[in-house]
Protein backbone atom coordinates (compact mmCIF):
# COMPACT_ATOMS: atom_id res chain seq x y z
CA UNK A 1 0.00 0.00 0.00
CA UNK A 2 2.69 2.47 1.02
CA UNK A 3 4.34 2.21 -2.40
CA UNK A 4 1.15 2.44 -4.45
CA UNK A 5 0.82 5.52 -6.65
CA UNK A 6 -2.50 6.51 -5.10
CA UNK A 7 -1.21 6.33 -1.51
CA UNK A 8 1.23 9.18 -2.13
CA UNK A 9 2.31 9.65 1.50
CA UNK A 10 -1.16 10.07 3.00
CA UNK A 11 -0.95 11.29 6.59
CA UNK A 12 -3.85 9.22 7.82
CA UNK A 13 -6.35 6.67 6.48
CA UNK A 14 -9.23 5.50 8.63
CA UNK A 15 -11.58 2.57 7.90
CA UNK A 16 -14.80 2.45 9.86
CA UNK A 17 -17.76 0.13 10.30
CA UNK A 18 -20.61 1.03 12.63
CA UNK A 19 -22.43 -2.23 13.37
CA UNK A 20 -25.67 -0.63 14.52
CA UNK A 21 -26.28 1.34 11.33
CA UNK A 22 -24.12 -0.71 8.94
CA UNK A 23 -22.27 2.52 8.04
CA UNK A 24 -19.05 1.47 6.30
CA UNK A 25 -16.51 3.75 4.77
CA UNK A 26 -13.04 5.20 4.57
CA UNK A 27 -11.72 8.65 5.47
CA UNK A 28 -8.40 9.71 3.93
CA UNK A 29 -6.33 12.68 5.06
CA UNK A 30 -3.70 13.38 2.43
CA UNK A 31 -2.21 16.56 3.85
CA UNK A 32 -2.93 18.94 6.69
CA UNK A 33 0.08 21.13 5.95
CA UNK A 34 -2.00 24.11 4.84
CA UNK A 35 -4.80 23.59 7.38
CA UNK A 36 -7.48 21.04 8.36
CA UNK A 37 -7.93 18.49 5.58
CA UNK A 38 -11.17 19.32 3.83
CA UNK A 39 -13.01 17.46 1.09
CA UNK A 40 -16.43 16.01 0.43
CA UNK A 41 -17.97 12.67 1.30
CA UNK A 42 -18.96 10.46 -1.64
CA UNK A 43 -21.58 7.72 -1.48
CA UNK A 44 -20.99 5.02 -4.05
CA UNK A 45 -21.70 1.40 -4.77
CA UNK A 46 -18.11 0.15 -5.12
CA UNK A 47 -17.49 -3.31 -6.59
CA UNK A 48 -14.99 -4.05 -3.79
CA UNK A 49 -13.10 -2.39 -0.94
CA UNK A 50 -9.93 -1.97 -3.01
CA UNK A 51 -11.83 0.23 -5.51
CA UNK A 52 -13.24 2.33 -2.67
CA UNK A 53 -9.76 2.74 -1.20
CA UNK A 54 -8.19 3.75 -4.52
CA UNK A 55 -11.01 6.22 -5.13
CA UNK A 56 -10.78 7.90 -1.73
CA UNK A 57 -6.97 8.15 -1.91
CA UNK A 58 -6.98 9.68 -5.40
CA UNK A 59 -9.74 12.09 -4.47
CA UNK A 60 -8.07 13.05 -1.20
CA UNK A 61 -4.74 13.84 -2.88
CA UNK A 62 -6.69 15.83 -5.48
CA UNK A 63 -8.21 17.87 -2.64
CA UNK A 64 -4.75 18.80 -1.30
CA UNK A 65 -3.83 20.09 -4.73
CA UNK A 66 -7.21 21.76 -5.29
CA UNK A 67 -7.18 23.60 -1.97
CA UNK A 68 -3.55 24.64 -2.45
CA UNK A 69 -4.09 26.07 -5.94
CA UNK A 70 -7.32 27.80 -4.82
CA UNK A 71 -5.24 29.52 -2.12
CA UNK A 72 -7.38 28.19 0.73
CA UNK A 73 -5.87 27.67 4.20
CA UNK A 74 -7.05 24.06 4.07
CA UNK A 75 -5.41 20.70 3.56
CA UNK A 76 -6.81 17.84 1.50
CA UNK A 77 -8.97 14.92 2.59
CA UNK A 78 -11.94 12.94 1.41
CA UNK A 79 -14.41 10.32 2.63
CA UNK A 80 -16.35 7.54 0.95
CA UNK A 81 -19.42 5.79 2.32
CA UNK A 82 -19.89 2.38 0.76
CA UNK A 83 -23.40 1.59 -0.42
CA UNK A 84 -24.76 -1.83 -1.45
CA UNK A 85 -26.99 -1.95 -4.49
CA UNK A 86 -29.34 0.97 -5.02
CA UNK A 87 -30.32 1.40 -1.34
CA UNK A 88 -30.36 4.98 -0.06
CA UNK A 89 -28.36 5.58 3.08
CA UNK A 90 -30.54 6.68 6.00
CA UNK A 91 -30.03 9.58 8.39
CA UNK A 92 -28.55 7.26 11.03
CA UNK A 93 -25.71 6.28 8.65
CA UNK A 94 -24.76 9.94 8.20
CA UNK A 95 -24.93 10.47 11.96
CA UNK A 96 -22.60 7.48 12.47
CA UNK A 97 -20.26 8.95 9.86
CA UNK A 98 -20.42 12.27 11.73
CA UNK A 99 -19.34 10.49 14.89
CA UNK A 100 -16.21 9.14 13.14
CA UNK A 101 -15.44 12.63 11.80
CA UNK A 102 -15.84 13.99 15.34
CA UNK A 103 -13.41 11.41 16.69
CA UNK A 104 -10.77 12.63 14.23
CA UNK A 105 -10.83 15.88 16.21
CA UNK A 106 -10.79 18.35 13.32
CA UNK A 107 -8.07 16.73 11.21
CA UNK A 108 -10.73 16.12 8.59
CA UNK A 109 -13.65 18.41 7.69
CA UNK A 110 -16.42 16.97 5.54
CA UNK A 111 -18.96 18.32 3.03
CA UNK A 112 -21.04 17.04 0.07
CA UNK A 113 -19.78 15.08 -2.91
CA UNK A 114 -21.50 12.76 -5.39
CA UNK A 115 -24.55 11.07 -3.86
CA UNK A 116 -24.69 13.31 -0.78
CA UNK A 117 -27.13 16.16 -0.12
CA UNK A 118 -27.26 19.24 2.10
CA UNK A 119 -29.82 17.34 4.18
CA UNK A 120 -27.32 14.49 4.68
CA UNK A 121 -24.73 17.01 5.89
CA UNK A 122 -27.27 18.38 8.36
CA UNK A 123 -27.44 14.83 9.81
CA UNK A 124 -23.63 14.71 10.05
CA UNK A 125 -23.75 18.05 11.89
CA UNK A 126 -25.81 16.47 14.70
CA UNK A 127 -22.59 14.72 15.77
CA UNK A 128 -19.76 17.01 14.73
CA UNK A 129 -18.95 20.61 13.95
CA UNK A 130 -16.23 19.56 11.48
CA UNK A 131 -18.69 19.79 8.62
CA UNK A 132 -19.66 22.34 5.99
CA UNK A 133 -22.12 22.66 3.10
CA UNK A 134 -24.95 23.00 5.65
CA UNK A 135 -28.38 24.47 4.93
CA UNK A 136 -28.29 28.24 4.35
CA UNK A 137 -29.07 30.30 7.45
CA UNK A 138 -31.06 32.72 5.27
CA UNK A 139 -32.09 32.51 1.57
CA UNK A 140 -29.92 35.52 0.65
CA UNK A 141 -26.89 34.15 2.53
CA UNK A 142 -23.60 34.17 0.54
CA UNK A 143 -22.51 30.80 1.90
CA UNK A 144 -24.16 27.52 2.79
CA UNK A 145 -26.51 25.27 0.89
CA UNK A 146 -25.73 23.13 -2.13
CA UNK A 147 -22.25 24.07 -3.46
CA UNK A 148 -22.99 22.74 -6.98
CA UNK A 149 -24.15 26.08 -8.48
CA UNK A 150 -20.84 27.64 -7.38
CA UNK A 151 -18.89 24.73 -8.80
CA UNK A 152 -20.78 25.22 -12.07
CA UNK A 153 -20.00 28.95 -12.04
CA UNK A 154 -16.26 28.24 -11.64
CA UNK A 155 -16.40 25.68 -14.47
CA UNK A 156 -18.21 28.18 -16.67
CA UNK A 157 -15.57 30.87 -16.04
CA UNK A 158 -12.74 28.39 -16.60
CA UNK A 159 -14.32 27.07 -19.78
CA UNK A 160 -14.53 30.67 -21.04
CA UNK A 161 -10.81 31.15 -20.31
CA UNK A 162 -9.97 27.93 -22.18
CA UNK A 163 -12.03 28.97 -25.21
CA UNK A 164 -10.23 32.32 -25.24
CA UNK A 165 -6.83 30.64 -25.04
CA UNK A 166 -7.36 27.79 -27.50
CA UNK A 167 -10.00 29.07 -29.93
CA UNK A 168 -9.18 32.76 -29.65
CA UNK A 169 -12.85 33.63 -29.05
CA UNK A 170 -13.77 36.27 -26.51
CA UNK A 171 -17.23 34.94 -25.67
CA UNK A 172 -19.21 31.72 -25.81
CA UNK A 173 -21.88 32.76 -28.34
CA UNK A 174 -22.00 30.10 -31.04
CA UNK A 175 -19.47 27.87 -29.28
CA UNK A 176 -20.57 24.22 -29.21
CA UNK A 177 -20.19 22.32 -25.92
CA UNK A 178 -20.77 18.63 -25.21
CA UNK A 179 -21.79 18.15 -21.57
CA UNK A 180 -21.40 14.62 -20.18
CA UNK A 181 -23.49 14.26 -17.02
CA UNK A 182 -26.45 16.47 -16.17
CA UNK A 183 -26.53 16.15 -12.40
CA UNK A 184 -26.18 18.95 -9.86
CA UNK A 185 -23.23 20.63 -11.59
CA UNK A 186 -23.91 19.67 -15.22
CA UNK A 187 -27.43 21.09 -15.15
CA UNK A 188 -26.33 24.45 -13.71
CA UNK A 189 -23.46 24.59 -16.18
CA UNK A 190 -25.87 24.03 -19.08
CA UNK A 191 -27.98 26.97 -17.90
CA UNK A 192 -24.97 29.31 -17.74
CA UNK A 193 -23.69 28.17 -21.14
CA UNK A 194 -27.11 28.56 -22.71
CA UNK A 195 -27.44 32.09 -21.30
CA UNK A 196 -24.05 32.90 -22.87
CA UNK A 197 -25.29 31.71 -26.28
CA UNK A 198 -23.47 28.37 -26.49
CA UNK A 199 -25.05 25.42 -28.32
CA UNK A 200 -25.32 22.26 -26.20
CA UNK A 201 -25.02 18.55 -26.92
CA UNK A 202 -25.75 16.42 -23.84
CA UNK A 203 -25.87 12.89 -22.47
CA UNK A 204 -26.75 11.28 -19.16
CA UNK A 205 -27.69 7.77 -18.07
CA UNK A 206 -30.77 9.35 -16.49
CA UNK A 207 -33.36 10.02 -19.26
CA UNK A 208 -35.21 12.61 -17.11
CA UNK A 209 -32.04 14.70 -16.77
CA UNK A 210 -31.60 14.61 -20.55
CA UNK A 211 -35.19 15.61 -21.17
CA UNK A 212 -34.83 18.54 -18.76
CA UNK A 213 -31.74 19.83 -20.60
CA UNK A 214 -33.41 19.49 -24.00
CA UNK A 215 -36.59 21.24 -22.85
CA UNK A 216 -35.02 24.05 -20.81
CA UNK A 217 -31.72 24.67 -22.56
CA UNK A 218 -32.47 23.66 -26.17
CA UNK A 219 -29.85 20.91 -25.94
CA UNK A 220 -29.45 18.08 -28.43
CA UNK A 221 -29.31 14.62 -26.85
CA UNK A 222 -26.85 11.93 -27.92
CA UNK A 223 -26.23 8.42 -26.54
CA UNK A 224 -23.95 8.20 -23.48
CA UNK A 225 -21.31 6.19 -25.33
CA UNK A 226 -20.99 8.90 -27.99
CA UNK A 227 -20.91 12.12 -26.00
CA UNK A 228 -17.10 12.24 -25.70
CA UNK A 229 -16.60 12.00 -29.43
CA UNK A 230 -18.94 14.71 -30.67
CA UNK A 231 -17.80 17.23 -33.27
CA UNK A 232 -17.88 20.18 -30.87
CA UNK A 233 -15.55 22.96 -29.71
CA UNK A 234 -15.54 21.97 -26.04
CA UNK A 235 -16.03 18.77 -24.09
CA UNK A 236 -17.24 19.28 -20.51
CA UNK A 237 -17.02 16.03 -18.49
CA UNK A 238 -19.42 16.44 -15.56
CA UNK A 239 -20.12 12.80 -14.66
CA UNK A 240 -17.47 10.59 -13.08
CA UNK A 241 -13.70 10.43 -13.52
CA UNK A 242 -11.21 8.55 -15.71
CA UNK A 243 -13.11 9.27 -18.95
CA UNK A 244 -9.96 10.63 -20.59
CA UNK A 245 -7.68 7.72 -21.34
CA UNK A 246 -5.63 6.14 -24.09
CA UNK A 247 -8.68 4.71 -25.86
CA UNK A 248 -10.87 7.82 -25.71
CA UNK A 249 -8.36 10.62 -26.32
CA UNK A 250 -7.50 9.55 -29.85
CA UNK A 251 -11.20 9.81 -30.76
CA UNK A 252 -11.93 13.25 -29.27
CA UNK A 253 -12.89 15.99 -31.75
CA UNK A 254 -13.10 18.88 -29.25
CA UNK A 255 -10.19 21.32 -29.00
CA UNK A 256 -10.90 22.08 -25.34
CA UNK A 257 -11.69 19.84 -22.37
CA UNK A 258 -13.14 21.83 -19.48
CA UNK A 259 -15.55 20.18 -17.03
CA UNK A 260 -16.38 19.53 -13.41
CA UNK A 261 -15.61 15.84 -12.93
CA UNK A 262 -12.84 14.96 -10.51
CA UNK A 263 -9.93 12.81 -11.74
CA UNK A 264 -10.79 13.17 -15.43
CA UNK A 265 -7.42 11.77 -16.54
CA UNK A 266 -7.14 8.02 -15.98
CA UNK A 267 -3.42 8.45 -15.47
CA UNK A 268 -0.77 11.16 -15.67
CA UNK A 269 0.22 10.17 -19.24
CA UNK A 270 -3.26 11.08 -20.46
CA UNK A 271 -2.51 14.76 -19.80
CA UNK A 272 0.48 14.48 -22.13
CA UNK A 273 -1.72 12.70 -24.70
CA UNK A 274 -4.18 15.60 -24.68
CA UNK A 275 -1.35 18.08 -25.04
CA UNK A 276 0.19 16.14 -27.94
CA UNK A 277 -3.21 16.04 -29.64
CA UNK A 278 -3.47 19.84 -29.43
CA UNK A 279 -6.37 19.69 -26.97
CA UNK A 280 -6.31 22.30 -24.23
CA UNK A 281 -7.16 20.66 -20.91
CA UNK A 282 -8.36 22.75 -17.98
CA UNK A 283 -6.97 20.76 -15.01
CA UNK A 284 -9.97 19.32 -13.17
CA UNK A 285 -9.07 20.35 -9.67
CA UNK A 286 -8.42 23.93 -10.74
CA UNK A 287 -11.60 24.46 -12.76
CA UNK A 288 -13.95 22.66 -10.34
CA UNK A 289 -12.81 24.49 -7.19
CA UNK A 290 -15.92 26.73 -6.92
CA UNK A 291 -17.66 24.28 -4.57
CA UNK A 292 -14.75 23.87 -2.17
CA UNK A 293 -14.16 27.62 -2.19
CA UNK A 294 -17.78 28.01 -1.12
CA UNK A 295 -17.84 25.30 1.59
CA UNK A 296 -14.27 26.15 2.67
CA UNK A 297 -15.08 29.81 3.23
CA UNK A 298 -18.32 28.79 4.94
CA UNK A 299 -16.31 26.61 7.35
CA UNK A 300 -13.82 29.42 7.94
CA UNK A 301 -16.69 31.74 8.90
CA UNK A 302 -16.76 33.99 5.83
CA UNK A 303 -20.13 35.63 5.28
CA UNK A 304 -19.36 38.33 2.72
CA UNK A 305 -20.78 37.40 -0.70
CA UNK A 306 -18.19 39.58 -2.44
CA UNK A 307 -15.32 37.57 -0.92
CA UNK A 308 -16.85 34.30 -2.16
CA UNK A 309 -17.52 35.71 -5.66
CA UNK A 310 -14.02 37.18 -5.94
CA UNK A 311 -12.42 33.87 -4.96
CA UNK A 312 -14.51 31.96 -7.51
CA UNK A 313 -13.71 34.55 -10.19
CA UNK A 314 -10.04 33.85 -9.38
CA UNK A 315 -10.44 30.43 -11.06
CA UNK A 316 -10.54 32.19 -14.44
CA UNK A 317 -7.40 34.20 -13.65
CA UNK A 318 -5.54 31.12 -12.39
CA UNK A 319 -6.42 29.23 -15.56
CA UNK A 320 -5.38 32.16 -17.75
CA UNK A 321 -1.96 31.95 -16.08
CA UNK A 322 -1.75 28.14 -16.43
CA UNK A 323 -2.67 28.28 -20.13
CA UNK A 324 -0.15 31.02 -20.80
CA UNK A 325 2.63 29.14 -19.01
CA UNK A 326 1.69 25.98 -20.91
CA UNK A 327 1.95 27.86 -24.20
CA UNK A 328 5.26 29.54 -23.46
CA UNK A 329 6.97 26.52 -21.86
CA UNK A 330 5.32 23.87 -24.07
CA UNK A 331 4.30 21.94 -21.00
CA UNK A 332 0.95 20.16 -20.49
CA UNK A 333 -1.43 22.14 -18.30
CA UNK A 334 -1.86 19.38 -15.70
CA UNK A 335 1.89 19.44 -15.01
CA UNK A 336 1.85 23.19 -14.52
CA UNK A 337 -1.07 22.94 -12.10
CA UNK A 338 0.63 20.10 -10.18
CA UNK A 339 3.84 22.14 -9.92
CA UNK A 340 1.85 25.13 -8.63
CA UNK A 341 0.18 22.95 -5.98
CA UNK A 342 3.44 21.30 -4.90
CA UNK A 343 5.11 24.68 -4.64
CA UNK A 344 2.38 25.94 -2.29
CA UNK A 345 2.50 22.74 -0.24
CA UNK A 346 6.29 22.99 0.03
CA UNK A 347 5.97 26.61 1.21
CA UNK A 348 3.40 25.46 3.75
CA UNK A 349 5.78 22.77 5.03
CA UNK A 350 8.51 25.41 5.47
CA UNK A 351 6.12 27.59 7.47
CA UNK A 352 5.12 24.64 9.69
CA UNK A 353 8.79 23.73 10.20
CA UNK A 354 9.70 27.35 11.01
CA UNK A 355 6.88 27.56 13.57
CA UNK A 356 8.03 24.33 15.21
CA UNK A 357 11.67 25.47 15.41
P1 LIG B 1 -24.28 14.21 -9.62
O1 LIG B 1 -24.27 12.85 -9.04
O2 LIG B 1 -25.34 15.17 -9.19
O3 LIG B 1 -24.34 14.13 -11.21
C1 LIG B 1 -23.62 13.22 -11.96
C2 LIG B 1 -24.46 12.93 -13.19
O4 LIG B 1 -23.70 12.12 -14.08
C3 LIG B 1 -25.75 12.18 -12.88
O5 LIG B 1 -26.85 12.83 -13.48
C4 LIG B 1 -25.52 10.79 -13.49
O6 LIG B 1 -26.71 10.18 -13.95
C5 LIG B 1 -24.57 11.14 -14.62
N1 LIG B 1 -23.77 10.03 -15.11
C6 LIG B 1 -23.18 9.02 -14.42
N2 LIG B 1 -22.52 8.20 -15.26
C7 LIG B 1 -22.68 8.71 -16.49
C8 LIG B 1 -22.23 8.32 -17.79
N3 LIG B 1 -21.49 7.22 -17.97
N4 LIG B 1 -22.57 9.09 -18.84
C9 LIG B 1 -23.32 10.20 -18.68
N5 LIG B 1 -23.79 10.60 -17.48
C10 LIG B 1 -23.48 9.86 -16.42
O7 LIG B 1 -22.83 14.80 -9.35
P2 LIG B 1 -22.37 16.31 -9.40
O8 LIG B 1 -22.42 16.86 -8.03
O9 LIG B 1 -23.05 17.00 -10.50
O10 LIG B 1 -20.81 16.14 -9.75
C11 LIG B 1 -20.39 15.84 -11.07
C12 LIG B 1 -18.88 15.68 -11.07
O11 LIG B 1 -18.27 16.89 -10.62
C13 LIG B 1 -18.36 14.58 -10.14
O12 LIG B 1 -17.23 13.98 -10.69
C14 LIG B 1 -17.97 15.34 -8.88
O13 LIG B 1 -16.95 14.68 -8.13
C15 LIG B 1 -17.44 16.62 -9.49
N6 LIG B 1 -17.49 17.75 -8.59
C16 LIG B 1 -18.69 18.13 -8.04
C17 LIG B 1 -18.72 19.22 -7.19
C18 LIG B 1 -20.01 19.73 -6.63
O14 LIG B 1 -20.03 20.87 -6.09
N7 LIG B 1 -21.10 18.99 -6.73
C19 LIG B 1 -17.50 19.93 -6.80
C20 LIG B 1 -16.31 19.50 -7.51
C21 LIG B 1 -16.33 18.41 -8.34
XYZ file of C-alpha atoms and ligand atoms in Angstrom:
401
model
C 0.000 0.000 0.000
C 2.693 2.474 1.024
C 4.344 2.208 -2.398
C 1.148 2.435 -4.453
C 0.824 5.519 -6.647
C -2.495 6.509 -5.097
C -1.213 6.329 -1.511
C 1.231 9.181 -2.127
C 2.308 9.648 1.505
C -1.163 10.074 2.999
C -0.949 11.293 6.590
C -3.845 9.223 7.824
C -6.350 6.674 6.478
C -9.234 5.500 8.632
C -11.575 2.566 7.903
C -14.802 2.454 9.861
C -17.761 0.132 10.297
C -20.606 1.031 12.630
C -22.426 -2.233 13.369
C -25.666 -0.633 14.520
C -26.279 1.344 11.331
C -24.115 -0.707 8.938
C -22.274 2.518 8.037
C -19.049 1.471 6.296
C -16.510 3.749 4.772
C -13.042 5.205 4.567
C -11.717 8.652 5.467
C -8.397 9.705 3.932
C -6.326 12.676 5.056
C -3.701 13.382 2.428
C -2.213 16.558 3.853
C -2.926 18.945 6.691
C 0.083 21.129 5.953
C -1.999 24.111 4.840
C -4.802 23.591 7.381
C -7.476 21.044 8.365
C -7.932 18.492 5.579
C -11.167 19.316 3.832
C -13.008 17.458 1.090
C -16.432 16.007 0.434
C -17.970 12.675 1.300
C -18.961 10.459 -1.640
C -21.579 7.718 -1.475
C -20.989 5.022 -4.052
C -21.705 1.400 -4.767
C -18.113 0.151 -5.118
C -17.491 -3.307 -6.592
C -14.987 -4.049 -3.794
C -13.096 -2.386 -0.941
C -9.926 -1.974 -3.011
C -11.833 0.228 -5.506
C -13.238 2.329 -2.666
C -9.758 2.745 -1.203
C -8.192 3.754 -4.518
C -11.014 6.219 -5.131
C -10.780 7.898 -1.730
C -6.970 8.150 -1.911
C -6.979 9.683 -5.402
C -9.743 12.089 -4.473
C -8.068 13.052 -1.201
C -4.740 13.836 -2.876
C -6.687 15.825 -5.475
C -8.209 17.872 -2.640
C -4.752 18.798 -1.299
C -3.831 20.088 -4.733
C -7.209 21.756 -5.288
C -7.185 23.605 -1.970
C -3.548 24.640 -2.446
C -4.091 26.071 -5.938
C -7.317 27.799 -4.820
C -5.241 29.524 -2.124
C -7.375 28.194 0.732
C -5.865 27.671 4.204
C -7.046 24.064 4.069
C -5.411 20.703 3.556
C -6.806 17.839 1.497
C -8.967 14.920 2.589
C -11.941 12.935 1.409
C -14.413 10.319 2.628
C -16.352 7.537 0.954
C -19.421 5.794 2.320
C -19.893 2.379 0.764
C -23.405 1.591 -0.421
C -24.755 -1.831 -1.452
C -26.992 -1.947 -4.490
C -29.340 0.973 -5.020
C -30.316 1.403 -1.344
C -30.360 4.985 -0.062
C -28.361 5.580 3.079
C -30.536 6.679 5.996
C -30.029 9.584 8.387
C -28.552 7.259 11.029
C -25.709 6.283 8.654
C -24.765 9.938 8.196
C -24.934 10.466 11.956
C -22.596 7.485 12.472
C -20.261 8.950 9.858
C -20.420 12.274 11.731
C -19.339 10.486 14.893
C -16.208 9.140 13.141
C -15.441 12.625 11.795
C -15.844 13.993 15.345
C -13.407 11.413 16.694
C -10.774 12.632 14.231
C -10.833 15.876 16.211
C -10.792 18.353 13.315
C -8.066 16.734 11.213
C -10.729 16.125 8.586
C -13.650 18.410 7.689
C -16.418 16.967 5.542
C -18.961 18.321 3.027
C -21.040 17.045 0.073
C -19.781 15.082 -2.911
C -21.503 12.760 -5.392
C -24.553 11.069 -3.860
C -24.689 13.312 -0.783
C -27.127 16.162 -0.122
C -27.258 19.238 2.095
C -29.823 17.341 4.181
C -27.324 14.492 4.683
C -24.730 17.008 5.890
C -27.270 18.385 8.360
C -27.442 14.826 9.811
C -23.626 14.710 10.050
C -23.750 18.052 11.889
C -25.814 16.468 14.703
C -22.589 14.716 15.766
C -19.761 17.006 14.729
C -18.945 20.608 13.951
C -16.228 19.563 11.482
C -18.689 19.790 8.624
C -19.657 22.344 5.994
C -22.118 22.663 3.098
C -24.946 23.001 5.648
C -28.376 24.473 4.933
C -28.292 28.240 4.351
C -29.066 30.299 7.445
C -31.056 32.725 5.269
C -32.091 32.514 1.570
C -29.922 35.516 0.647
C -26.889 34.146 2.528
C -23.598 34.165 0.537
C -22.512 30.799 1.898
C -24.158 27.523 2.786
C -26.512 25.269 0.890
C -25.726 23.135 -2.125
C -22.251 24.067 -3.463
C -22.990 22.742 -6.980
C -24.152 26.081 -8.481
C -20.839 27.643 -7.382
C -18.893 24.726 -8.803
C -20.779 25.220 -12.068
C -19.998 28.947 -12.036
C -16.261 28.238 -11.640
C -16.396 25.683 -14.470
C -18.214 28.179 -16.669
C -15.568 30.867 -16.037
C -12.744 28.388 -16.597
C -14.321 27.071 -19.781
C -14.526 30.665 -21.045
C -10.809 31.149 -20.310
C -9.969 27.928 -22.179
C -12.033 28.967 -25.211
C -10.231 32.317 -25.240
C -6.833 30.641 -25.042
C -7.360 27.787 -27.501
C -10.001 29.073 -29.928
C -9.183 32.764 -29.653
C -12.848 33.630 -29.054
C -13.765 36.270 -26.513
C -17.233 34.936 -25.670
C -19.214 31.723 -25.815
C -21.881 32.759 -28.338
C -22.001 30.096 -31.036
C -19.466 27.865 -29.280
C -20.571 24.219 -29.209
C -20.194 22.324 -25.920
C -20.768 18.628 -25.209
C -21.791 18.146 -21.575
C -21.399 14.625 -20.177
C -23.486 14.256 -17.018
C -26.453 16.467 -16.167
C -26.533 16.152 -12.396
C -26.184 18.946 -9.863
C -23.228 20.626 -11.591
C -23.907 19.670 -15.222
C -27.434 21.094 -15.151
C -26.325 24.453 -13.713
C -23.457 24.590 -16.184
C -25.869 24.030 -19.084
C -27.976 26.968 -17.896
C -24.967 29.310 -17.744
C -23.691 28.169 -21.138
C -27.106 28.562 -22.710
C -27.436 32.090 -21.297
C -24.053 32.903 -22.869
C -25.294 31.711 -26.281
C -23.466 28.369 -26.485
C -25.048 25.418 -28.324
C -25.324 22.256 -26.205
C -25.021 18.551 -26.920
C -25.747 16.422 -23.845
C -25.867 12.889 -22.469
C -26.753 11.279 -19.159
C -27.686 7.765 -18.074
C -30.772 9.346 -16.489
C -33.356 10.024 -19.259
C -35.207 12.610 -17.107
C -32.036 14.697 -16.769
C -31.601 14.606 -20.552
C -35.189 15.610 -21.167
C -34.826 18.537 -18.756
C -31.739 19.826 -20.597
C -33.414 19.488 -23.998
C -36.589 21.240 -22.850
C -35.023 24.047 -20.807
C -31.716 24.672 -22.565
C -32.468 23.663 -26.169
C -29.845 20.914 -25.936
C -29.447 18.079 -28.431
C -29.309 14.619 -26.850
C -26.848 11.934 -27.924
C -26.233 8.419 -26.543
C -23.951 8.201 -23.478
C -21.310 6.187 -25.327
C -20.987 8.903 -27.995
C -20.906 12.122 -25.998
C -17.099 12.242 -25.698
C -16.600 11.996 -29.433
C -18.942 14.714 -30.671
C -17.804 17.230 -33.275
C -17.879 20.179 -30.874
C -15.554 22.961 -29.713
C -15.544 21.972 -26.044
C -16.029 18.767 -24.087
C -17.244 19.282 -20.513
C -17.017 16.034 -18.495
C -19.422 16.442 -15.564
C -20.118 12.797 -14.657
C -17.471 10.586 -13.076
C -13.699 10.427 -13.518
C -11.211 8.550 -15.714
C -13.111 9.270 -18.946
C -9.963 10.630 -20.589
C -7.682 7.720 -21.342
C -5.632 6.138 -24.093
C -8.681 4.707 -25.859
C -10.873 7.822 -25.709
C -8.363 10.624 -26.320
C -7.500 9.551 -29.855
C -11.204 9.808 -30.757
C -11.930 13.251 -29.273
C -12.886 15.994 -31.747
C -13.097 18.885 -29.250
C -10.190 21.319 -29.001
C -10.899 22.085 -25.344
C -11.686 19.844 -22.365
C -13.143 21.829 -19.478
C -15.549 20.184 -17.029
C -16.380 19.535 -13.405
C -15.613 15.840 -12.934
C -12.837 14.960 -10.509
C -9.930 12.814 -11.744
C -10.789 13.173 -15.431
C -7.422 11.767 -16.543
C -7.142 8.021 -15.985
C -3.416 8.454 -15.468
C -0.773 11.160 -15.665
C 0.224 10.173 -19.242
C -3.264 11.080 -20.455
C -2.511 14.760 -19.795
C 0.478 14.479 -22.130
C -1.716 12.703 -24.697
C -4.180 15.595 -24.683
C -1.346 18.079 -25.039
C 0.188 16.142 -27.944
C -3.214 16.039 -29.643
C -3.474 19.842 -29.426
C -6.373 19.689 -26.967
C -6.310 22.303 -24.227
C -7.158 20.657 -20.911
C -8.360 22.752 -17.980
C -6.973 20.760 -15.006
C -9.969 19.320 -13.171
C -9.071 20.347 -9.669
C -8.418 23.930 -10.742
C -11.601 24.458 -12.762
C -13.954 22.658 -10.336
C -12.813 24.491 -7.186
C -15.923 26.731 -6.919
C -17.659 24.284 -4.573
C -14.750 23.871 -2.174
C -14.164 27.619 -2.187
C -17.782 28.005 -1.122
C -17.835 25.302 1.585
C -14.269 26.148 2.665
C -15.078 29.814 3.227
C -18.321 28.791 4.936
C -16.312 26.614 7.354
C -13.818 29.417 7.940
C -16.686 31.739 8.905
C -16.764 33.987 5.829
C -20.134 35.630 5.280
C -19.361 38.332 2.724
C -20.780 37.396 -0.702
C -18.192 39.582 -2.443
C -15.320 37.571 -0.924
C -16.852 34.295 -2.157
C -17.516 35.713 -5.661
C -14.020 37.179 -5.938
C -12.415 33.872 -4.960
C -14.515 31.962 -7.510
C -13.709 34.554 -10.195
C -10.042 33.849 -9.383
C -10.444 30.427 -11.060
C -10.545 32.188 -14.440
C -7.395 34.201 -13.649
C -5.536 31.123 -12.389
C -6.417 29.230 -15.556
C -5.380 32.157 -17.755
C -1.964 31.948 -16.080
C -1.749 28.144 -16.433
C -2.671 28.276 -20.129
C -0.152 31.024 -20.795
C 2.631 29.143 -19.011
C 1.690 25.979 -20.910
C 1.948 27.861 -24.199
C 5.259 29.537 -23.464
C 6.968 26.522 -21.855
C 5.319 23.870 -24.067
C 4.297 21.940 -21.001
C 0.955 20.164 -20.494
C -1.429 22.138 -18.300
C -1.861 19.379 -15.700
C 1.890 19.440 -15.013
C 1.846 23.189 -14.518
C -1.068 22.944 -12.097
C 0.630 20.104 -10.180
C 3.839 22.136 -9.917
C 1.853 25.126 -8.627
C 0.184 22.954 -5.977
C 3.444 21.295 -4.900
C 5.115 24.681 -4.638
C 2.379 25.942 -2.286
C 2.499 22.737 -0.236
C 6.292 22.994 0.033
C 5.973 26.609 1.209
C 3.395 25.456 3.753
C 5.783 22.771 5.027
C 8.508 25.414 5.468
C 6.117 27.595 7.469
C 5.121 24.644 9.689
C 8.794 23.730 10.198
C 9.696 27.351 11.009
C 6.876 27.561 13.567
C 8.029 24.327 15.210
C 11.667 25.467 15.405
P -24.276 14.210 -9.618
O -24.275 12.847 -9.041
O -25.341 15.166 -9.194
O -24.335 14.131 -11.213
C -23.619 13.223 -11.956
C -24.460 12.929 -13.193
O -23.699 12.120 -14.075
C -25.754 12.182 -12.881
O -26.851 12.833 -13.481
C -25.518 10.794 -13.489
O -26.715 10.182 -13.946
C -24.566 11.136 -14.623
N -23.768 10.027 -15.111
C -23.178 9.019 -14.421
N -22.516 8.196 -15.257
C -22.680 8.708 -16.493
C -22.226 8.322 -17.788
N -21.489 7.219 -17.971
N -22.568 9.094 -18.838
C -23.322 10.203 -18.682
N -23.791 10.603 -17.475
C -23.478 9.861 -16.421
O -22.827 14.798 -9.351
P -22.366 16.312 -9.397
O -22.419 16.861 -8.035
O -23.047 17.004 -10.502
O -20.815 16.138 -9.747
C -20.388 15.844 -11.071
C -18.883 15.676 -11.072
O -18.271 16.888 -10.618
C -18.360 14.576 -10.135
O -17.229 13.982 -10.694
C -17.965 15.339 -8.877
O -16.946 14.681 -8.134
C -17.437 16.622 -9.494
N -17.490 17.752 -8.587
C -18.692 18.131 -8.038
C -18.720 19.224 -7.186
C -20.008 19.734 -6.630
O -20.033 20.865 -6.095
N -21.101 18.987 -6.727
C -17.503 19.933 -6.802
C -16.311 19.495 -7.510
C -16.327 18.413 -8.336
